[in-house]
Amino acid sequence: MKFLHSRRKEFESLGEKISKPVLAVAIGVLLVCQLGSFAITCRWIRSRNAQIVENQLNYMEASVQEKTMDIQRMLFGIQVNDTFDQALRRLVFNGEENPVYAESEISRILSVNKGTMPLVSNLYVCSPDFLVADMTTLRNYEKDYRQSQAYRLYEGAESAVFFGTAGADDIFLTSREVIPVGYRFRLGGYSSPIAIVANLDQERLNEYLREEIGDSGMVGLADGNGQLIAWNQKPDGEREREKAVSQLAGQSDLEAKTQGIVRIGPYIAGFRSVGATPWRVLYITSEQRELQVLLGIGVIYTVCSAAAIVVMVSFVRRKVRCLTGPLRELAGKMSNLETWEEEECLSYQDNDEIRVLFDSFNQMLRNTSHYIRQLEEEKQRVKTEQSQKRKAEFKAMQAQIQPHFLYNTLESIHWKAEEAQAQEISDMVQALATFFRINLSRGKELISLRDEIAHVESYLRIQQIRYGNQLEYEIQVQEEILDSVLPKLILQPLVENSIYHGIREKEGEGMIGITGRKAENGDILLCVEDNGVGILPEQLKNLQEKLVSGEKVHQEGYGIFNVNQRIQLNYGVPYGLSILFSGIDGTAGAVFMPNFPAGRET
């Protein structure tokens, strides 16, 4: 009690001891979760955007390369066309005789092929001596061919396939921006190379990029000079994006690279070279919108976290008060256990761990009282058993007084009866002598089953002489258990009970059967059965209940209860006597005990 009172101040501060760590952990977890989720989301957005750029570049590089390959295949197909070759030879070698027919045939072939390529604005064939375009394109004859951009492109071509820069071709009557793609070849017998050129419509190429990518980001196509030749949206108006486009489209430090992903300001951008062309595909997308959304989410999360912390502080303090109140009540009860009554119980309404603690405390007090009562009862029972055992030992000592005197007296009577030829008296006295000899057993408490059978058989012979033909008996015991030891006078009280309460009340011949066998578990089962008048069901039930409970009985049934009590005192409660059945066909009692061979201590 003094200890509890000295600790009362610390006990009352349990609320703060619980709430402070809980709140500190909760706030720390919220902050760590917020910062961690923000960092993870940032990394995820950057990784996702980089993957988007990578995927878009892969797709556009493959798509643009496929388009350029289609155009190159078309140009090569025109060159190997027999009709085109014949018309071209007539134009080159017989130009002064009939050039119109040859030019019209070449224009027709170019027009047919142009119709298969939506991105192509016009097609033409040129050399230093001539230029023939498709039928859909009007030529500007006021412009000198050798001073035109088409001729400069022809002169500057160094490989079989060549690419020009974007711009308006002044040799034709059109203002559309085009991107030239040409193919050079040699014609046998003609000294100069001939070129077939396809002018790609820049606006159509822009539209194609818009259809492929949409507005998710800016995709562009830059030529070998770093000039942007096509795009899905113009980069004008945003300095950072213009800088990114300029850096990706130009050569500078990226000139030796064929692909890459860089971050420029709020943009993530990538480039990739297109196959065997001097072009490179560009893709630029902004991370600013995602980061702004993330920042807004972070602000909302911070506000919600602050509100959650305030609510949590209030909730934890209130809950701690609810927890510590019952604990203080429990401490008060524990400090006054000396005044506690068994009927008093601590009560707690909620169904939680405190309820379990209260119930356990109440159960502990009830169990303590129960164990105290059990100890008192056990103490009284042991005292009673010791008293009964001392009385039994005293009676056994009385029964052993002058045993030799009894033996000698009975033997003298036996020989006198033999001399007088009184055989029945002689047999009766001899049986009585055997009965007393085994009954006394030189003071031993345990005898063999063989001696116990001889003892009860002597008793039955005496009773048979007394009752004459009214009593018969039969004994069947397995040979293997005859040397087992057991407390003496086990069977005789049962036989006596069968005679006096069963056979004597019966009209006609009575029969008593004694059997003994070894049970399946190795124990011994002895059975005494008669064909007497039996016991009424109510009496049988009462008898069985008293055998189980060990309750004391009246003098008439003392013998069988004494047998049951002695067996249980020697071997324990699982063993003992039980009444198997009783009715108009008689009664059967069974003794169940362990199988101990001779010489073994019980």
Coordinates of C-alpha atoms in Angstrom, one line a residue, residues 91-502:
L91 CA 14.8 12.9 -124.3
V92 CA 18.5 12.8 -123.8
F93 CA 19.7 11.4 -127.1
N94 CA 16.9 12.6 -129.5
G95 CA 15.9 15.7 -127.6
E96 CA 16.0 18.1 -130.6
E97 CA 13.9 15.9 -132.9
N98 CA 10.8 15.2 -130.7
P99 CA 11.3 16.3 -127.0
V100 CA 7.6 17.0 -126.3
Y101 CA 6.5 13.3 -126.5
A102 CA 9.4 12.2 -124.3
E103 CA 8.7 14.9 -121.7
S104 CA 5.0 14.2 -121.6
E105 CA 5.7 10.5 -121.1
I106 CA 8.1 11.3 -118.3
S107 CA 5.6 13.7 -116.7
R108 CA 2.9 11.1 -116.8
I109 CA 5.0 8.5 -115.1
L110 CA 6.0 11.0 -112.4
S111 CA 2.4 12.0 -111.9
V112 CA 1.3 8.4 -111.5
N113 CA 3.9 7.8 -108.8
K114 CA 3.2 11.1 -107.1
G115 CA -0.4 10.1 -106.5
T116 CA 0.8 7.1 -104.4
M117 CA 2.6 9.4 -101.9
P118 CA 0.4 11.9 -100.0
L119 CA 3.4 13.6 -98.5
V120 CA 5.0 14.5 -101.9
S121 CA 4.2 17.9 -103.3
N122 CA 5.8 17.3 -106.7
L123 CA 8.3 15.1 -108.6
Y124 CA 10.8 16.1 -111.2
V125 CA 13.8 14.7 -113.2
C126 CA 16.8 16.9 -113.9
S127 CA 20.3 17.0 -115.2
P128 CA 22.5 19.9 -116.3
D129 CA 20.7 20.0 -119.6
F130 CA 17.0 19.6 -118.7
L131 CA 14.3 19.5 -116.0
V132 CA 11.0 17.7 -116.4
A133 CA 8.3 17.9 -113.7
D134 CA 5.1 15.9 -113.1
M135 CA 1.9 17.2 -114.8
T136 CA 0.5 18.8 -111.6
T137 CA 3.3 21.2 -111.2
L138 CA 3.7 24.4 -113.2
R139 CA 7.2 25.5 -114.0
N140 CA 8.4 29.1 -113.7
Y141 CA 10.1 29.6 -117.1
E142 CA 11.1 33.1 -116.2
K143 CA 13.6 31.7 -113.7
D144 CA 16.8 30.5 -115.2
Y145 CA 17.2 26.8 -114.4
R146 CA 20.9 27.0 -113.8
Q147 CA 20.3 29.8 -111.2
S148 CA 17.5 28.0 -109.4
Q149 CA 17.6 26.2 -106.0
A150 CA 16.8 22.9 -107.8
Y151 CA 20.0 23.2 -109.8
R152 CA 22.1 24.1 -106.8
L153 CA 20.6 21.1 -105.0
Y154 CA 21.6 18.9 -108.0
E155 CA 25.1 20.3 -108.1
G156 CA 25.6 19.9 -104.3
A157 CA 24.5 16.2 -104.2
E158 CA 27.4 13.9 -103.4
S159 CA 25.7 10.6 -102.9
A160 CA 23.1 8.5 -104.6
V161 CA 20.4 9.5 -102.1
F162 CA 20.5 13.2 -101.1
F163 CA 18.4 15.5 -98.9
G164 CA 17.8 19.2 -99.2
T165 CA 16.8 21.9 -96.8
A166 CA 13.3 23.2 -96.4
G167 CA 12.2 26.2 -98.4
A168 CA 10.2 27.3 -101.5
D169 CA 11.6 26.0 -104.8
D170 CA 11.7 29.1 -107.1
I171 CA 11.7 27.0 -110.3
F172 CA 8.1 26.2 -109.8
L173 CA 5.0 28.4 -109.6
T174 CA 4.1 27.6 -106.0
S175 CA 4.7 29.2 -102.6
R176 CA 4.5 26.0 -100.6
E177 CA 7.5 25.1 -98.4
V178 CA 9.0 21.8 -99.5
I179 CA 11.8 19.4 -98.4
P180 CA 13.6 17.8 -101.3
V181 CA 14.6 14.1 -101.3
G182 CA 16.6 13.0 -104.4
Y183 CA 18.1 10.0 -106.1
R184 CA 21.0 10.2 -108.6
F185 CA 21.8 7.6 -111.2
R186 CA 23.8 7.2 -114.4
L187 CA 22.3 6.7 -117.9
G188 CA 24.5 4.8 -120.3
G189 CA 26.0 7.0 -122.9
Y190 CA 25.1 10.2 -121.1
S191 CA 28.1 12.0 -119.4
S192 CA 26.3 13.7 -116.5
P193 CA 24.3 12.1 -113.7
I194 CA 20.5 12.3 -113.7
A195 CA 18.5 13.0 -110.5
I196 CA 14.9 12.2 -109.6
V197 CA 13.7 14.6 -106.9
A198 CA 10.6 14.3 -104.7
N199 CA 9.6 17.6 -102.9
L200 CA 7.9 16.7 -99.6
D201 CA 5.1 19.2 -98.7
Q202 CA 6.2 20.7 -95.3
E203 CA 2.6 21.4 -94.2
R204 CA 1.5 17.9 -95.0
L205 CA 4.4 16.6 -93.1
N206 CA 3.5 18.8 -90.1
E207 CA -0.1 17.5 -90.3
Y208 CA 1.2 13.9 -90.4
L209 CA 3.2 14.6 -87.2
R210 CA 0.1 16.2 -85.5
E211 CA -1.9 13.1 -86.4
E212 CA 0.7 10.7 -85.0
I213 CA 1.5 12.5 -81.7
G214 CA -1.3 15.0 -81.1
D215 CA -0.7 17.8 -78.5
S216 CA 0.9 15.6 -75.8
G217 CA 4.3 17.1 -76.6
M218 CA 6.2 18.7 -79.4
V219 CA 7.7 16.5 -82.0
G220 CA 10.0 17.9 -84.7
L221 CA 12.2 16.9 -87.6
A222 CA 15.6 18.6 -88.1
D223 CA 17.9 18.3 -91.1
G224 CA 21.6 17.9 -91.0
N225 CA 22.2 21.7 -90.8
G226 CA 20.2 21.9 -87.5
Q227 CA 17.2 23.5 -89.2
L228 CA 13.8 22.5 -88.1
I229 CA 12.1 21.2 -91.2
A230 CA 8.8 19.8 -89.7
W231 CA 6.9 19.9 -86.4
N232 CA 3.5 19.2 -84.9
Q233 CA 3.4 22.5 -83.1
K234 CA 5.6 25.6 -83.4
P235 CA 8.1 26.2 -80.6
D236 CA 7.6 30.0 -80.8
G237 CA 6.5 31.9 -77.7
E238 CA 8.4 29.9 -75.0
R239 CA 12.0 30.8 -74.5
E240 CA 12.9 27.6 -72.7
R241 CA 11.3 25.4 -75.3
E242 CA 12.9 27.4 -78.1
K243 CA 16.3 26.8 -76.4
A244 CA 15.5 23.1 -76.1
V245 CA 14.6 22.9 -79.8
S246 CA 17.7 24.8 -80.8
Q247 CA 19.9 22.7 -78.7
L248 CA 18.4 19.4 -80.0
A249 CA 18.1 20.5 -83.6
G250 CA 21.6 22.0 -83.8
Q251 CA 24.8 20.1 -83.8
S252 CA 26.9 21.7 -81.0
D253 CA 27.8 19.2 -78.3
L254 CA 25.2 16.7 -79.5
E255 CA 26.7 16.4 -83.0
A256 CA 28.5 13.1 -82.4
K257 CA 25.5 11.5 -80.7
T258 CA 22.7 9.6 -82.5
Q259 CA 20.3 9.6 -79.6
G260 CA 19.8 11.0 -76.1
I261 CA 17.5 12.4 -73.4
V262 CA 18.3 15.7 -71.7
R263 CA 16.5 18.1 -69.3
I264 CA 16.4 21.7 -70.2
G265 CA 14.6 23.9 -67.7
P266 CA 11.1 22.6 -67.1
Y267 CA 11.3 20.4 -70.2
I268 CA 12.5 16.9 -70.8
A269 CA 13.6 16.4 -74.4
G270 CA 15.1 13.7 -76.5
F271 CA 16.4 13.2 -80.0
R272 CA 17.2 10.3 -82.3
S273 CA 18.8 10.0 -85.7
V274 CA 16.6 8.6 -88.5
G275 CA 18.3 5.7 -90.1
A276 CA 20.6 6.5 -93.0
T277 CA 19.2 10.1 -93.4
P278 CA 20.8 13.3 -92.0
W279 CA 17.6 14.0 -90.2
R280 CA 16.9 13.6 -86.5
V281 CA 13.6 13.2 -84.7
L282 CA 13.0 15.6 -81.7
Y283 CA 10.5 15.2 -78.9
I284 CA 10.0 17.8 -76.1
T285 CA 7.4 17.7 -73.3
S286 CA 7.0 19.8 -70.2
E287 CA 7.2 18.5 -66.7
Q288 CA 5.9 21.8 -65.3
R289 CA 2.2 20.9 -65.4
E290 CA 2.8 17.6 -63.5
L291 CA 5.0 19.2 -61.0
Q292 CA 2.5 22.0 -60.4
V293 CA -0.2 19.4 -59.8
L294 CA 2.1 17.6 -57.5
L295 CA 2.9 20.8 -55.6
G296 CA -0.9 21.4 -55.2
I297 CA -1.4 17.9 -53.9
G298 CA 1.5 18.5 -51.5
V299 CA -0.1 21.6 -50.1
I300 CA -3.5 19.9 -49.7
Y301 CA -1.7 16.9 -48.0
T302 CA 0.1 19.3 -45.6
V303 CA -3.1 21.0 -44.6
C304 CA -4.9 17.7 -44.2
S305 CA -1.9 16.4 -42.1
A306 CA -2.0 19.4 -39.8
A307 CA -5.7 19.0 -39.3
A308 CA -5.2 15.3 -38.7
I309 CA -2.5 16.0 -36.1
V310 CA -4.8 18.4 -34.3
V311 CA -7.7 15.8 -34.3
M312 CA -5.2 13.1 -33.3
V313 CA -3.9 15.1 -30.3
S314 CA -7.4 15.7 -29.0
F315 CA -8.4 12.0 -29.6
V316 CA -5.3 10.6 -28.0
R317 CA -5.7 12.7 -24.9
R318 CA -9.3 11.8 -24.5
K319 CA -8.6 8.1 -25.1
V320 CA -5.7 8.1 -22.6
R321 CA -8.0 9.6 -19.9
C322 CA -10.5 6.9 -20.7
L323 CA -7.8 4.3 -20.2
T324 CA -6.1 5.6 -17.1
G325 CA -9.3 6.2 -15.2
P326 CA -10.2 2.5 -14.9
L327 CA -6.6 1.7 -14.2
R328 CA -6.6 4.1 -11.3
E329 CA -9.8 2.4 -10.0
L330 CA -8.1 -1.0 -10.3
A331 CA -5.0 0.3 -8.4
G332 CA -7.3 1.6 -5.6
K333 CA -9.0 -1.8 -5.3
M334 CA -5.6 -3.6 -5.3
S335 CA -4.4 -1.4 -2.4
N336 CA -7.4 -2.5 -0.3
L337 CA -7.5 -6.2 -0.9
E338 CA -7.7 -7.0 2.8
T339 CA -11.2 -5.5 2.9
W340 CA -12.4 -7.3 -0.4
E341 CA -15.4 -9.5 -0.3
E342 CA -16.0 -12.4 -2.7
E343 CA -19.3 -10.9 -3.8
E344 CA -17.6 -7.6 -4.9
C345 CA -16.5 -7.4 -8.5
L346 CA -14.9 -4.6 -10.5
S347 CA -17.1 -3.5 -13.5
Y348 CA -16.1 -2.0 -16.8
Q349 CA -18.5 -1.2 -19.6
D350 CA -16.3 -1.2 -22.8
N351 CA -15.3 -4.5 -24.5
D352 CA -11.5 -4.0 -24.8
E353 CA -8.2 -4.9 -23.1
I354 CA -9.1 -3.0 -19.9
R355 CA -12.3 -5.2 -19.7
V356 CA -10.1 -8.3 -20.0
L357 CA -7.8 -7.0 -17.3
F358 CA -10.8 -6.3 -15.0
D359 CA -12.3 -9.7 -15.7
S360 CA -8.9 -11.4 -15.1
F361 CA -8.5 -9.6 -11.8
N362 CA -12.0 -10.6 -10.7
Q363 CA -11.4 -14.2 -11.8
M364 CA -8.0 -14.2 -10.0
L365 CA -9.7 -13.2 -6.7
R366 CA -12.5 -15.8 -7.2
N367 CA -9.9 -18.5 -8.0
T368 CA -7.9 -17.5 -4.9
S369 CA -10.9 -17.9 -2.7
H370 CA -11.8 -21.2 -4.4
Y371 CA -8.2 -22.6 -3.9
I372 CA -8.2 -21.5 -0.3
R373 CA -11.5 -23.5 0.2
Q374 CA -10.0 -26.4 -1.6
L375 CA -6.9 -26.4 0.5
E376 CA -9.1 -26.4 3.7
E377 CA -11.2 -29.3 2.4
E378 CA -8.1 -31.2 1.3
K379 CA -6.5 -30.7 4.7
Q380 CA -9.7 -32.0 6.4
R381 CA -9.9 -35.0 4.0
V382 CA -6.3 -36.0 4.6
K383 CA -6.8 -35.7 8.3
T384 CA -9.9 -38.0 8.1
E385 CA -8.0 -40.5 5.9
Q386 CA -5.1 -40.6 8.3
S387 CA -7.5 -41.2 11.2
Q388 CA -9.3 -44.0 9.3
K389 CA -6.0 -45.6 8.4
R390 CA -4.8 -45.6 12.0
K391 CA -8.1 -47.2 13.1
A392 CA -7.7 -49.9 10.3
E393 CA -4.1 -50.6 11.4
F394 CA -5.3 -50.9 15.0
K395 CA -8.0 -53.4 14.0
A396 CA -5.5 -55.4 12.0
M397 CA -3.2 -55.6 15.0
Q398 CA -6.1 -56.8 17.1
A399 CA -6.9 -59.5 14.5
Q400 CA -3.4 -60.8 14.7
I401 CA -3.5 -61.6 18.5
Q402 CA -2.5 -65.2 19.2
P403 CA -3.0 -66.6 15.7
H404 CA -1.1 -69.8 16.6
F405 CA -3.6 -70.5 19.4
L406 CA -6.5 -70.3 16.9
Y407 CA -4.7 -72.5 14.4
N408 CA -3.9 -75.2 17.1
T409 CA -7.4 -75.1 18.5
L410 CA -9.1 -75.6 15.1
E411 CA -6.6 -78.4 14.2
S412 CA -7.4 -80.2 17.5
I413 CA -11.1 -80.0 16.8
H414 CA -10.4 -81.3 13.2
W415 CA -8.5 -84.4 14.5
K416 CA -11.1 -85.1 17.2
A417 CA -13.8 -85.0 14.5
E418 CA -11.7 -87.4 12.4
E419 CA -11.4 -89.8 15.3
A420 CA -15.2 -89.6 15.9
Q421 CA -15.7 -90.2 12.1
A422 CA -17.7 -86.9 11.9
Q423 CA -16.6 -86.1 8.3
E424 CA -18.8 -83.1 7.8
I425 CA -17.6 -81.5 11.0
S426 CA -14.0 -82.3 10.1
D427 CA -14.4 -80.7 6.6
M428 CA -16.1 -77.6 8.1
V429 CA -13.4 -77.1 10.7
Q430 CA -10.6 -77.6 8.2
A431 CA -12.2 -75.0 5.9
L432 CA -12.5 -72.6 8.8
A433 CA -8.8 -73.2 9.7
T434 CA -7.8 -72.4 6.2
F435 CA -10.1 -69.3 6.2
F436 CA -8.5 -68.0 9.4
R437 CA -5.0 -68.8 8.2
I438 CA -5.3 -66.8 5.1
N439 CA -7.4 -64.1 6.8
L440 CA -4.5 -63.4 9.2
S441 CA -1.7 -64.0 6.7
R442 CA 1.0 -63.5 9.3
G443 CA 0.1 -59.8 9.4
K444 CA 0.7 -59.2 5.7
E445 CA -1.6 -56.8 4.0
L446 CA -1.0 -58.1 0.4
I447 CA -1.4 -61.7 -0.6
S448 CA -1.4 -63.6 -3.9
L449 CA -4.5 -64.0 -6.0
R450 CA -4.0 -67.8 -5.5
D451 CA -4.3 -67.4 -1.7
E452 CA -7.3 -65.0 -2.1
I453 CA -9.1 -67.7 -4.2
A454 CA -8.3 -70.4 -1.6
H455 CA -9.6 -68.0 1.1
V456 CA -12.9 -67.3 -0.6
E457 CA -13.3 -71.0 -1.6
S458 CA -12.9 -72.0 2.1
Y459 CA -15.6 -69.5 3.0
L460 CA -17.9 -70.9 0.3
R461 CA -17.4 -74.5 1.5
I462 CA -18.4 -73.4 5.0
Q463 CA -21.5 -71.6 3.6
Q464 CA -22.2 -74.6 1.4
I465 CA -22.3 -76.9 4.5
R466 CA -24.6 -74.4 6.2
Y467 CA -27.1 -74.0 3.3
G468 CA -26.8 -77.4 1.8
N469 CA -28.2 -77.8 -1.7
Q470 CA -29.3 -74.2 -1.8
L471 CA -25.8 -73.0 -2.7
E472 CA -23.5 -74.0 -5.5
Y473 CA -20.4 -72.1 -6.7
E474 CA -17.9 -72.1 -9.7
I475 CA -14.5 -70.5 -9.8
Q476 CA -12.7 -69.8 -13.1
V477 CA -9.4 -67.8 -13.0
Q478 CA -6.7 -67.5 -15.6
E479 CA -3.5 -69.3 -14.5
E480 CA -1.3 -66.4 -15.6
I481 CA -2.7 -64.0 -13.0
L482 CA -2.8 -66.3 -9.9
D483 CA 0.6 -65.1 -8.7
S484 CA -0.4 -61.4 -8.9
V485 CA -0.6 -59.7 -5.5
L486 CA -3.6 -57.7 -4.2
P487 CA -5.0 -56.5 -0.8
K488 CA -6.4 -59.5 1.1
L489 CA -10.2 -59.9 1.8
I490 CA -11.3 -58.5 -1.6
L491 CA -13.5 -61.3 -2.9
Q492 CA -15.0 -62.6 0.4
P493 CA -17.1 -59.5 1.2
L494 CA -18.5 -59.6 -2.3
V495 CA -19.4 -63.3 -2.0
E496 CA -20.9 -62.7 1.5
N497 CA -23.0 -59.9 0.1
S498 CA -24.2 -62.2 -2.8
I499 CA -25.2 -64.9 -0.3
Y500 CA -27.0 -62.7 2.3
H501 CA -28.7 -60.3 -0.1
G502 CA -29.2 -62.5 -3.2

